[in-house]
Each structure stands twice: as structure tokens, then as C-alpha cells.
Amino acid sequence: MSKIIIKETQNPAILKFEFPDFITKNKSYEYKNIDEAKESPLAQKLFYLPFVKTVFISGNFIAIERYNIVEWNDVKDAVAEQIEEFMANGGIIIIDTTPEIKKTPITIYAESTPNPAVLKFVANKIITTKTAEFKNIDEAFPSALAKELFKFPFVKEIFMDENYISITKYNSSEWQEVSNEVRMFIKAFVENGNEIINENLLSTTPKSEKQELSNFDSLDATSQQIINILEEYVKPAVQADGGNILFDSFDETEKRVKVVLQGACSGCPSSTFTLKNGIENMLKDMLKDEAIKVEAINT
């Protein structure tokens, strides 16, 4: 098997030992002692090491919390070798007693976006018929997948649309270090038959209501024209980049169009240029009004 990769965590007492493939079926385990670890022969073996305090098993890694009687630099390589030897000899990580679920094959690939903080994970099937944006784990209650993704410490925001998920990361991690882990996690989550998102739980915001056909007729003629232009000419392009654009309002006096940028477009360094030189110029031309200004507002 491939070598274990050792990674530090924000807690100096905890070290991660990463595998090249997933070792659990979308479930996490935590053991405080050898008795609790009956379903994990590997965890039981690790508890024979006197400095092992807690063992966590999740996704494609095992995390070990140590007692202060040793420093990780003195023992981490030996621990990695012991895990590798255990696996090479056919050792079992978790004794899985759950019924076998027939997997639905799916392809997930990562795609860069104009925003360096955002990566787009694209599936070969539709995952949602409604756009959904989650700024934190509390907002993510309609989506079991989003809630699990927020458990990764580097995940800042999540945006879902049709067949892709755009994830915004914190600057503490680089995408080349974590993208494969996220891709494999999403793939395993979907293949195991888990519900990705409950669209009935998605709350309708006043901003999104303006996009609904039922509210379209109540808007002024210029606002209707702006929405039609955004829907036909702008939205396909920003969706291709892993984002979305929503009409917020139009001020007739100031000639100011306010829009909401989501996903990869939110906070993107190039979004200001896109607004001013792309969308604004398009609206000026199509509405025959050089006074039109476009402004993005944060949600």
C-alpha cells in the first residue's frame, strides 16, 4: 500500500495519519480507551502505545491525541510504520456491522474558478434543482452533505447549484493540499446513498423571491428588463465559473442596480472588474442608459 502521510493539526497534541483512500463509510469514530475500541482492531493496537490518549477515525485519516509524556517528533514515524505494517498484514481498521448499501457510481472532479479561494466540485449528475448558499454550519441544516463539509476546518462557505458544489476555503490551507480529500469525501458521500440536500427545507429569502416568476409581475418594467438580461446573458457565465448572481433592487433616481454575488463570485478579486466592465456596460447598452451603475452587496 502507499505510504501514510503525516500531517499536523491546529492542536499540537493531535497528529493526523492520512491514507490514500477512504477507510470509513461516511462515519466517524472516537475512542478514549481500548475497551471502547472493540469495533476497531487497529485502534486497539494503537492503545498499547503508552502515550496514546484518544484515537479518531474518519474519512481517509486516523488522528491520534497523545499524552504529554512524549513529543510527536520522537514517535510519529514509528507510529506511521506500525500502521502501515498493520495494513500490509491484512489488518482491519473498522469491523463494519452495518448492512451493505448498494453504491451508485458517480464521478466528481475539481475545477478551478476565477476566485483562488474557491474550488468547484462537479458531478456527472444533478445534485440539486435549487441554488443553495451556506455561510456556516448553522445555515447548512437543509443539506447533510454541507454540514459534513463544514467539519473540515478549512471550509468557509458552500454554494450548490445543479451539478456542482463551490467551496470557499480559509487562507490557512492551500487547495493543492486538500482538494483531493474533499473530492473523495463528496464522491463517497453521494455513492453511499446519503441525501445531499432537502430542497423543502431551503428558506426563501426576499432576494430570491424577486427571482420567482410569481413575484416578477409586481416589479417595475426596468427591473424586469434587468432580471431578463441577467438571467439570459450573465447567469450562464457566472454559473460556469462556480457562482451565481441575483437581482436585488433598482433605484430609478440613482440609476443604481444592486446584485448579490454567490459562490465563487462572492469575494472574487476579479468580480469588481466583471461588474464594471462586463455587466454594467451590458446593461448600459441594452437599456440605452449610460447612467446605469452596478453594485454588488454582501449577503
Coordinates of N, CA and C in Angstrom, one line a residue, residues 54-157:
T54 N -6.3 9.4 22.8 CA -7.6 9.3 22.1 C -7.3 8.9 20.6
V55 N -8.1 8.1 20.0 CA -8.0 7.8 18.6 C -9.3 8.2 17.8
F56 N -9.1 9.0 16.8 CA -10.2 9.4 15.9 C -10.0 8.7 14.6
I57 N -11.1 8.2 14.0 CA -11.0 7.6 12.7 C -12.2 8.2 11.8
S58 N -11.8 8.8 10.7 CA -12.8 9.4 9.9 C -12.3 9.6 8.5
G59 N -13.2 9.5 7.5 CA -12.8 9.8 6.1 C -11.6 8.9 5.7
N60 N -10.5 9.6 5.4 CA -9.3 8.9 4.9 C -8.1 9.1 5.9
F61 N -8.5 9.3 7.2 CA -7.4 9.5 8.1 C -7.7 8.9 9.5
I62 N -6.6 8.7 10.3 CA -6.6 8.4 11.7 C -5.9 9.5 12.4
A63 N -6.6 10.1 13.4 CA -6.0 11.2 14.2 C -5.7 10.6 15.6
I64 N -4.6 10.9 16.1 CA -4.2 10.4 17.4 C -3.9 11.6 18.4
E65 N -4.5 11.6 19.5 CA -4.2 12.6 20.5 C -3.2 11.9 21.5
R66 N -2.1 12.5 21.8 CA -1.1 11.9 22.7 C -1.2 12.6 24.1
Y67 N -0.7 11.8 25.1 CA -0.4 12.3 26.4 C 1.0 13.1 26.3
N68 N 1.2 13.9 27.3 CA 2.4 14.8 27.2 C 3.7 14.1 27.6
I69 N 3.7 12.8 27.8 CA 4.9 12.1 28.2 C 5.9 11.9 27.0
V70 N 5.4 12.2 25.8 CA 6.3 12.2 24.6 C 6.0 13.4 23.7
E71 N 6.9 13.6 22.8 CA 6.7 14.6 21.7 C 6.5 13.9 20.4
W72 N 5.6 14.4 19.6 CA 5.3 13.7 18.3 C 6.5 13.5 17.5
N73 N 7.5 14.5 17.5 CA 8.7 14.3 16.6 C 9.5 13.1 17.0
D74 N 9.3 12.6 18.2 CA 10.1 11.5 18.6 C 9.5 10.1 18.2
V75 N 8.1 10.1 18.0 CA 7.4 8.9 17.8 C 6.6 8.8 16.5
K76 N 6.4 9.9 15.9 CA 5.4 9.9 14.8 C 5.8 8.9 13.6
D77 N 7.1 8.9 13.3 CA 7.5 8.0 12.2 C 7.3 6.5 12.6
A78 N 7.5 6.2 13.8 CA 7.3 4.8 14.3 C 5.9 4.4 14.3
V79 N 5.0 5.4 14.6 CA 3.6 5.1 14.6 C 3.1 4.9 13.2
A80 N 3.5 5.7 12.3 CA 3.2 5.6 10.9 C 3.6 4.2 10.3
E81 N 4.8 3.8 10.7 CA 5.3 2.5 10.2 C 4.5 1.4 10.8
Q82 N 4.1 1.5 12.1 CA 3.2 0.5 12.7 C 1.9 0.4 12.0
I83 N 1.3 1.5 11.7 CA 0.0 1.5 11.0 C 0.2 0.8 9.6
E84 N 1.2 1.2 8.9 CA 1.5 0.6 7.6 C 1.7 -0.9 7.6
E85 N 2.4 -1.3 8.6 CA 2.7 -2.8 8.8 C 1.4 -3.5 9.1
F86 N 0.6 -2.9 10.0 CA -0.7 -3.5 10.3 C -1.6 -3.7 9.1
M87 N -1.6 -2.7 8.2 CA -2.4 -2.8 7.0 C -1.8 -3.8 6.0
A88 N -0.5 -3.8 5.9 CA 0.2 -4.7 5.0 C -0.1 -6.2 5.3
N89 N -0.3 -6.4 6.6 CA -0.6 -7.8 7.1 C -2.1 -8.1 7.1
G90 N -2.8 -7.3 6.4 CA -4.3 -7.6 6.3 C -5.1 -7.2 7.4
G91 N -4.6 -6.3 8.3 CA -5.3 -5.8 9.5 C -6.6 -5.1 9.1
I92 N -7.6 -5.1 10.0 CA -8.9 -4.5 9.8 C -8.9 -3.2 10.6
I93 N -9.3 -2.1 9.9 CA -9.4 -0.8 10.6 C -10.7 -0.8 11.4
I94 N -11.8 -1.0 10.8 CA -13.2 -1.0 11.4 C -13.9 -2.3 11.1
I95 N -14.5 -2.9 12.1 CA -15.4 -4.1 11.8 C -16.7 -3.5 11.5
D96 N -17.1 -3.5 10.3 CA -18.4 -2.8 9.9 C -19.5 -3.8 10.0
T97 N -20.5 -3.5 10.9 CA -21.6 -4.3 11.1 C -22.9 -3.8 10.4
T98 N -22.8 -2.6 9.7 CA -24.0 -2.1 9.1 C -24.2 -2.8 7.8
P99 N -25.5 -2.9 7.4 CA -25.9 -3.6 6.1 C -25.2 -2.9 4.9
E100 N -24.8 -3.7 4.0 CA -24.1 -3.2 2.8 C -25.1 -2.4 1.9
I101 N -24.7 -1.2 1.6 CA -25.6 -0.3 0.7 C -25.0 -0.4 -0.7
K102 N -26.0 -0.6 -1.6 CA -25.6 -0.7 -3.0 C -25.2 0.7 -3.5
K103 N -23.9 0.8 -3.9 CA -23.4 2.2 -4.3 C -23.9 2.6 -5.7
T104 N -24.1 3.9 -5.8 CA -24.5 4.4 -7.1 C -23.2 5.2 -7.6
P105 N -22.6 4.6 -8.6 CA -21.3 5.2 -9.1 C -21.5 6.7 -9.5
I106 N -20.6 7.5 -9.2 CA -20.6 8.9 -9.6 C -19.2 9.4 -9.8
T107 N -19.1 10.3 -10.7 CA -17.8 10.9 -11.0 C -17.8 12.4 -10.4
I108 N -16.8 12.7 -9.7 CA -16.6 14.1 -9.1 C -15.2 14.5 -9.6
Y109 N -15.2 15.7 -10.2 CA -13.9 16.3 -10.5 C -13.8 17.7 -10.0
A110 N -12.6 18.2 -9.7 CA -12.4 19.5 -9.2 C -12.0 20.4 -10.3
E111 N -12.6 21.6 -10.3 CA -12.3 22.6 -11.4 C -12.0 24.0 -10.7
S112 N -11.0 24.6 -11.2 CA -10.6 25.9 -10.7 C -11.6 27.0 -11.1
T113 N -11.7 28.1 -10.3 CA -12.6 29.2 -10.7 C -11.7 30.5 -10.7
P114 N -12.3 31.6 -11.2 CA -11.5 32.9 -11.1 C -11.2 33.3 -9.7
N115 N -11.9 32.8 -8.7 CA -11.6 33.1 -7.3 C -10.6 32.1 -6.8
P116 N -9.4 32.5 -6.4 CA -8.4 31.4 -5.9 C -8.8 30.8 -4.6
A117 N -9.7 31.4 -3.9 CA -10.2 30.8 -2.6 C -11.3 29.7 -2.8
V118 N -11.8 29.7 -4.1 CA -13.0 28.8 -4.3 C -12.6 27.7 -5.3
L119 N -13.0 26.5 -5.0 CA -12.8 25.4 -6.0 C -14.2 24.8 -6.2
K120 N -14.4 24.4 -7.5 CA -15.8 23.9 -7.9 C -15.6 22.4 -8.1
F121 N -16.5 21.6 -7.3 CA -16.5 20.2 -7.4 C -17.7 19.8 -8.3
V122 N -17.5 19.2 -9.4 CA -18.5 19.0 -10.4 C -18.9 17.5 -10.5
A123 N -20.2 17.2 -10.5 CA -20.6 15.8 -10.5 C -21.2 15.5 -11.9
N124 N -21.3 14.3 -12.3 CA -21.9 13.9 -13.6 C -23.3 13.6 -13.4
K125 N -24.0 14.1 -12.4 CA -25.4 14.0 -12.2 C -25.9 15.3 -11.5
I126 N -27.2 15.5 -11.6 CA -27.8 16.7 -10.9 C -27.9 16.4 -9.4
I127 N -27.4 17.3 -8.6 CA -27.5 17.2 -7.2 C -28.5 18.1 -6.5
T128 N -28.9 19.1 -7.2 CA -30.0 20.0 -6.7 C -30.7 20.7 -7.8
T129 N -32.0 21.0 -7.6 CA -32.7 21.7 -8.7 C -32.8 23.2 -8.2
K130 N -32.4 23.5 -7.0 CA -32.4 24.9 -6.5 C -31.0 25.3 -6.0
T131 N -30.7 26.6 -6.2 CA -29.4 27.1 -5.7 C -29.5 27.2 -4.2
A132 N -28.4 26.9 -3.6 CA -28.3 27.0 -2.1 C -27.0 27.5 -1.7
E133 N -27.0 28.5 -0.8 CA -25.7 29.1 -0.3 C -25.7 29.0 1.2
F134 N -24.6 28.5 1.8 CA -24.5 28.3 3.2 C -23.2 29.0 3.7
K135 N -23.4 30.0 4.6 CA -22.2 30.8 5.1 C -21.6 30.1 6.3
N136 N -22.3 29.2 6.9 CA -21.7 28.5 8.1 C -22.5 27.2 8.3
I137 N -22.1 26.4 9.3 CA -22.7 25.1 9.5 C -24.2 25.3 10.1
D138 N -24.5 26.4 10.8 CA -25.8 26.6 11.3 C -26.8 26.8 10.1
E139 N -26.4 27.4 9.1 CA -27.2 27.7 7.9 C -27.4 26.4 7.1
A140 N -26.5 25.4 7.3 CA -26.5 24.3 6.4 C -27.4 23.1 6.8
F141 N -28.4 23.4 7.7 CA -29.3 22.3 8.1 C -30.1 21.6 7.0
P142 N -30.4 22.3 5.9 CA -31.1 21.6 4.8 C -30.2 20.6 4.1
S143 N -28.9 20.6 4.2 CA -28.0 19.8 3.5 C -27.1 19.0 4.4
A144 N -27.3 17.7 4.4 CA -26.5 16.8 5.2 C -25.0 16.8 4.7
L145 N -24.9 16.9 3.4 CA -23.5 17.0 2.8 C -22.8 18.3 3.2
A146 N -23.5 19.4 3.1 CA -22.9 20.7 3.5 C -22.5 20.7 5.0
K147 N -23.3 20.1 5.8 CA -23.0 20.0 7.3 C -21.7 19.2 7.5
E148 N -21.6 18.1 6.8 CA -20.3 17.3 6.9 C -19.1 18.1 6.4
L149 N -19.3 18.8 5.3 CA -18.2 19.5 4.7 C -17.7 20.6 5.6
F150 N -18.6 21.2 6.3 CA -18.2 22.3 7.3 C -17.4 21.8 8.4
K151 N -17.3 20.5 8.6 CA -16.5 19.9 9.6 C -15.0 19.9 9.3
F152 N -14.7 20.1 8.0 CA -13.4 20.3 7.6 C -13.0 21.7 8.0
P153 N -11.9 21.9 8.8 CA -11.5 23.2 9.4 C -11.3 24.3 8.4
F154 N -11.0 23.9 7.1 CA -10.6 24.9 6.1 C -11.8 25.4 5.3
V155 N -13.0 24.8 5.5 CA -14.2 25.2 4.7 C -14.8 26.4 5.3
K156 N -15.0 27.4 4.5 CA -15.5 28.7 5.0 C -17.0 28.9 4.5
E157 N -17.3 28.7 3.2 CA -18.6 28.8 2.7 C -18.9 27.7 1.7

